[in-house]
Amino acid sequence: QVQLVDSGGGLVQPGGSLRLSCAISGFSLNYYSIGWFRQVPGKEREGMICVNSGDLSTDVADSVKGRFNIFKDIDNNMVYLQMDNLKPEDTAVYYCATDQFEYGDSCLRSSLDYRYWGQGTQVTVSS
């Protein structure tokens, strides 16, 4: 059974950093793509960054490029979202998601492409 558990959210000042964690069980990270999404009330869930299976190539939304990074720790079944230089507009509930696509294909940042989701963790950027 595929399960994901998000954690690591909290309150951080503008310009600060935060690392979110996604604990994985029920499947091998070698063969699944992982995406990080965020959502604010009244808006659609936004795909910010993802990493594929195979060569671990990533795709990053322009809004977080150069500030957010994604890491797979395959040995420990963990995925991390490193967020630096945070801005108030980064405030949202953050979710990790996964699904199995063709091995080595580019990862996707549309929420419609993922079947399995973590429960979400709140990130608030405020002074």
PDB file of C-alpha atoms in Angstrom:
ATOM      1  CA  GLN A   1       0.000   0.000   0.000  1.00  0.00           C
ATOM      2  CA  VAL A   2       1.453   3.327  -1.079  1.00  0.00           C
ATOM      3  CA  GLN A   3       1.678   5.832   1.769  1.00  0.00           C
ATOM      4  CA  LEU A   4       3.234   9.280   2.089  1.00  0.00           C
ATOM      5  CA  VAL A   5       3.555  11.356   5.254  1.00  0.00           C
ATOM      6  CA  ASP A   6       4.476  15.036   4.993  1.00  0.00           C
ATOM      7  CA  SER A   7       6.171  16.905   7.808  1.00  0.00           C
ATOM      8  CA  GLY A   8       8.407  19.861   8.589  1.00  0.00           C
ATOM      9  CA  GLY A   9       6.089  22.803   8.077  1.00  0.00           C
ATOM     10  CA  GLY A  10       5.966  25.780  10.392  1.00  0.00           C
ATOM     11  CA  LEU A  11       6.349  29.523  10.750  1.00  0.00           C
ATOM     12  CA  VAL A  12       9.417  31.144   9.188  1.00  0.00           C
ATOM     13  CA  GLN A  13      10.444  34.731   8.577  1.00  0.00           C
ATOM     14  CA  PRO A  14      10.833  36.130   5.060  1.00  0.00           C
ATOM     15  CA  GLY A  15      14.255  35.249   3.717  1.00  0.00           C
ATOM     16  CA  GLY A  16      14.455  32.170   5.896  1.00  0.00           C
ATOM     17  CA  SER A  17      14.725  28.495   5.006  1.00  0.00           C
ATOM     18  CA  LEU A  18      12.715  25.386   5.716  1.00  0.00           C
ATOM     19  CA  ARG A  19      13.082  21.734   4.786  1.00  0.00           C
ATOM     20  CA  LEU A  20       9.986  19.609   4.327  1.00  0.00           C
ATOM     21  CA  SER A  21      10.115  15.838   4.535  1.00  0.00           C
ATOM     22  CA  CYS A  22       8.027  13.177   2.854  1.00  0.00           C
ATOM     23  CA  ALA A  23       8.271   9.689   4.330  1.00  0.00           C
ATOM     24  CA  ILE A  24       7.519   6.995   1.790  1.00  0.00           C
ATOM     25  CA  SER A  25       6.291   3.424   2.279  1.00  0.00           C
ATOM     26  CA  GLY A  26       4.832   0.714   0.097  1.00  0.00           C
ATOM     27  CA  PHE A  27       6.919   1.316  -3.018  1.00  0.00           C
ATOM     28  CA  SER A  28      10.449   1.913  -4.248  1.00  0.00           C
ATOM     29  CA  LEU A  29      11.574   5.453  -4.934  1.00  0.00           C
ATOM     30  CA  ASN A  30      13.699   4.079  -7.744  1.00  0.00           C
ATOM     31  CA  TYR A  31      10.622   3.613  -9.913  1.00  0.00           C
ATOM     32  CA  TYR A  32       8.338   6.466  -8.896  1.00  0.00           C
ATOM     33  CA  SER A  33       8.312  10.166  -9.634  1.00  0.00           C
ATOM     34  CA  ILE A  34       7.765  12.582  -6.767  1.00  0.00           C
ATOM     35  CA  GLY A  35       6.209  16.009  -6.887  1.00  0.00           C
ATOM     36  CA  TRP A  36       5.761  18.775  -4.334  1.00  0.00           C
ATOM     37  CA  PHE A  37       2.628  20.861  -4.583  1.00  0.00           C
ATOM     38  CA  ARG A  38       1.110  23.678  -2.605  1.00  0.00           C
ATOM     39  CA  GLN A  39      -2.347  25.093  -2.173  1.00  0.00           C
ATOM     40  CA  VAL A  40      -3.894  28.200  -0.673  1.00  0.00           C
ATOM     41  CA  PRO A  41      -7.618  28.561   0.029  1.00  0.00           C
ATOM     42  CA  GLY A  42      -9.626  29.351  -3.068  1.00  0.00           C
ATOM     43  CA  LYS A  43      -6.875  28.428  -5.494  1.00  0.00           C
ATOM     44  CA  GLU A  44      -5.920  25.317  -7.405  1.00  0.00           C
ATOM     45  CA  ARG A  45      -3.138  23.084  -6.198  1.00  0.00           C
ATOM     46  CA  GLU A  46       0.111  24.276  -7.771  1.00  0.00           C
ATOM     47  CA  GLY A  47       2.932  21.956  -8.798  1.00  0.00           C
ATOM     48  CA  MET A  48       6.218  23.560  -7.885  1.00  0.00           C
ATOM     49  CA  ILE A  49       8.889  20.948  -8.375  1.00  0.00           C
ATOM     50  CA  CYS A  50       9.232  17.275  -9.236  1.00  0.00           C
ATOM     51  CA  VAL A  51      11.893  14.612  -9.711  1.00  0.00           C
ATOM     52  CA  ASN A  52      11.605  11.617 -11.999  1.00  0.00           C
ATOM     53  CA  SER A  53      12.617   7.986 -11.708  1.00  0.00           C
ATOM     54  CA  GLY A  54      15.891   7.006 -13.351  1.00  0.00           C
ATOM     55  CA  ASP A  55      18.264   9.906 -13.831  1.00  0.00           C
ATOM     56  CA  LEU A  56      16.652  12.090 -11.138  1.00  0.00           C
ATOM     57  CA  SER A  57      16.079  14.995 -13.476  1.00  0.00           C
ATOM     58  CA  THR A  58      13.824  17.710 -12.104  1.00  0.00           C
ATOM     59  CA  ASP A  59      11.314  20.242 -13.330  1.00  0.00           C
ATOM     60  CA  VAL A  60      10.822  23.483 -11.421  1.00  0.00           C
ATOM     61  CA  ALA A  61       8.162  26.160 -11.584  1.00  0.00           C
ATOM     62  CA  ASP A  62       9.404  29.644 -12.403  1.00  0.00           C
ATOM     63  CA  SER A  63       7.961  30.993  -9.157  1.00  0.00           C
ATOM     64  CA  VAL A  64      10.393  28.932  -7.062  1.00  0.00           C
ATOM     65  CA  LYS A  65      13.314  28.421  -9.429  1.00  0.00           C
ATOM     66  CA  GLY A  66      16.634  29.024  -7.725  1.00  0.00           C
ATOM     67  CA  ARG A  67      15.002  28.882  -4.266  1.00  0.00           C
ATOM     68  CA  PHE A  68      13.479  25.396  -3.968  1.00  0.00           C
ATOM     69  CA  ASN A  69      15.167  22.068  -4.492  1.00  0.00           C
ATOM     70  CA  ILE A  70      14.036  18.443  -4.248  1.00  0.00           C
ATOM     71  CA  PHE A  71      16.071  15.502  -3.003  1.00  0.00           C
ATOM     72  CA  LYS A  72      15.414  11.775  -3.057  1.00  0.00           C
ATOM     73  CA  ASP A  73      17.029   9.690  -0.311  1.00  0.00           C
ATOM     74  CA  ILE A  74      16.378   6.300  -1.862  1.00  0.00           C
ATOM     75  CA  ASP A  75      18.125   4.268   0.846  1.00  0.00           C
ATOM     76  CA  ASN A  76      15.886   5.742   3.564  1.00  0.00           C
ATOM     77  CA  ASN A  77      12.687   6.140   1.536  1.00  0.00           C
ATOM     78  CA  MET A  78      12.567   9.865   2.093  1.00  0.00           C
ATOM     79  CA  VAL A  79      12.029  12.849  -0.177  1.00  0.00           C
ATOM     80  CA  TYR A  80      12.888  16.381   0.879  1.00  0.00           C
ATOM     81  CA  LEU A  81      11.900  19.831  -0.288  1.00  0.00           C
ATOM     82  CA  GLN A  82      14.539  22.413   0.565  1.00  0.00           C
ATOM     83  CA  MET A  83      13.090  25.913   0.512  1.00  0.00           C
ATOM     84  CA  ASP A  84      15.394  28.933   0.741  1.00  0.00           C
ATOM     85  CA  ASN A  85      14.815  32.678   0.581  1.00  0.00           C
ATOM     86  CA  LEU A  86      11.177  32.176   1.478  1.00  0.00           C
ATOM     87  CA  LYS A  87       8.642  34.866   0.677  1.00  0.00           C
ATOM     88  CA  PRO A  88       5.218  35.629   2.165  1.00  0.00           C
ATOM     89  CA  GLU A  89       3.621  34.415  -1.059  1.00  0.00           C
ATOM     90  CA  ASP A  90       5.079  30.959  -0.381  1.00  0.00           C
ATOM     91  CA  THR A  91       2.586  30.590   2.475  1.00  0.00           C
ATOM     92  CA  ALA A  92       0.439  27.525   1.724  1.00  0.00           C
ATOM     93  CA  VAL A  93      -0.256  23.935   2.623  1.00  0.00           C
ATOM     94  CA  TYR A  94       2.432  21.804   1.009  1.00  0.00           C
ATOM     95  CA  TYR A  95       1.884  18.257  -0.251  1.00  0.00           C
ATOM     96  CA  CYS A  96       4.140  15.571  -1.639  1.00  0.00           C
ATOM     97  CA  ALA A  97       2.683  13.242  -4.228  1.00  0.00           C
ATOM     98  CA  THR A  98       3.811  10.228  -6.177  1.00  0.00           C
ATOM     99  CA  ASP A  99       2.912   7.949  -9.026  1.00  0.00           C
ATOM    100  CA  GLN A 100       4.600   5.498 -11.333  1.00  0.00           C
ATOM    101  CA  PHE A 101       5.264   6.709 -14.847  1.00  0.00           C
ATOM    102  CA  GLU A 102       7.421   5.314 -17.621  1.00  0.00           C
ATOM    103  CA  TYR A 103      10.909   4.793 -16.174  1.00  0.00           C
ATOM    104  CA  GLY A 104      13.175   7.709 -17.027  1.00  0.00           C
ATOM    105  CA  ASP A 105      10.422   9.896 -18.467  1.00  0.00           C
ATOM    106  CA  SER A 106      10.345  13.520 -17.418  1.00  0.00           C
ATOM    107  CA  CYS A 107       8.399  14.151 -14.226  1.00  0.00           C
ATOM    108  CA  LEU A 108       5.119  16.045 -14.269  1.00  0.00           C
ATOM    109  CA  ARG A 109       3.863  18.997 -12.235  1.00  0.00           C
ATOM    110  CA  SER A 110       0.141  18.633 -12.813  1.00  0.00           C
ATOM    111  CA  SER A 111      -1.795  17.432  -9.772  1.00  0.00           C
ATOM    112  CA  LEU A 112      -4.076  15.469 -12.101  1.00  0.00           C
ATOM    113  CA  ASP A 113      -1.223  13.086 -12.892  1.00  0.00           C
ATOM    114  CA  TYR A 114      -0.688  11.859  -9.331  1.00  0.00           C
ATOM    115  CA  ARG A 115      -2.794   9.317  -7.483  1.00  0.00           C
ATOM    116  CA  TYR A 116      -1.015   9.177  -4.131  1.00  0.00           C
ATOM    117  CA  TRP A 117      -0.753  12.119  -1.753  1.00  0.00           C
ATOM    118  CA  GLY A 118       0.557  13.044   1.650  1.00  0.00           C
ATOM    119  CA  GLN A 119      -1.733  14.727   4.143  1.00  0.00           C
ATOM    120  CA  GLY A 120      -0.130  18.160   3.783  1.00  0.00           C
ATOM    121  CA  THR A 121       1.896  20.405   6.055  1.00  0.00           C
ATOM    122  CA  GLN A 122       1.339  24.124   6.649  1.00  0.00           C
ATOM    123  CA  VAL A 123       4.079  26.603   5.809  1.00  0.00           C
ATOM    124  CA  THR A 124       3.640  30.205   6.905  1.00  0.00           C
ATOM    125  CA  VAL A 125       6.103  32.899   5.907  1.00  0.00           C
ATOM    126  CA  SER A 126       5.589  35.998   7.988  1.00  0.00           C
ATOM    127  CA  SER A 127       7.480  38.493  10.100  1.00  0.00           C
TER     128      SER A 127
END
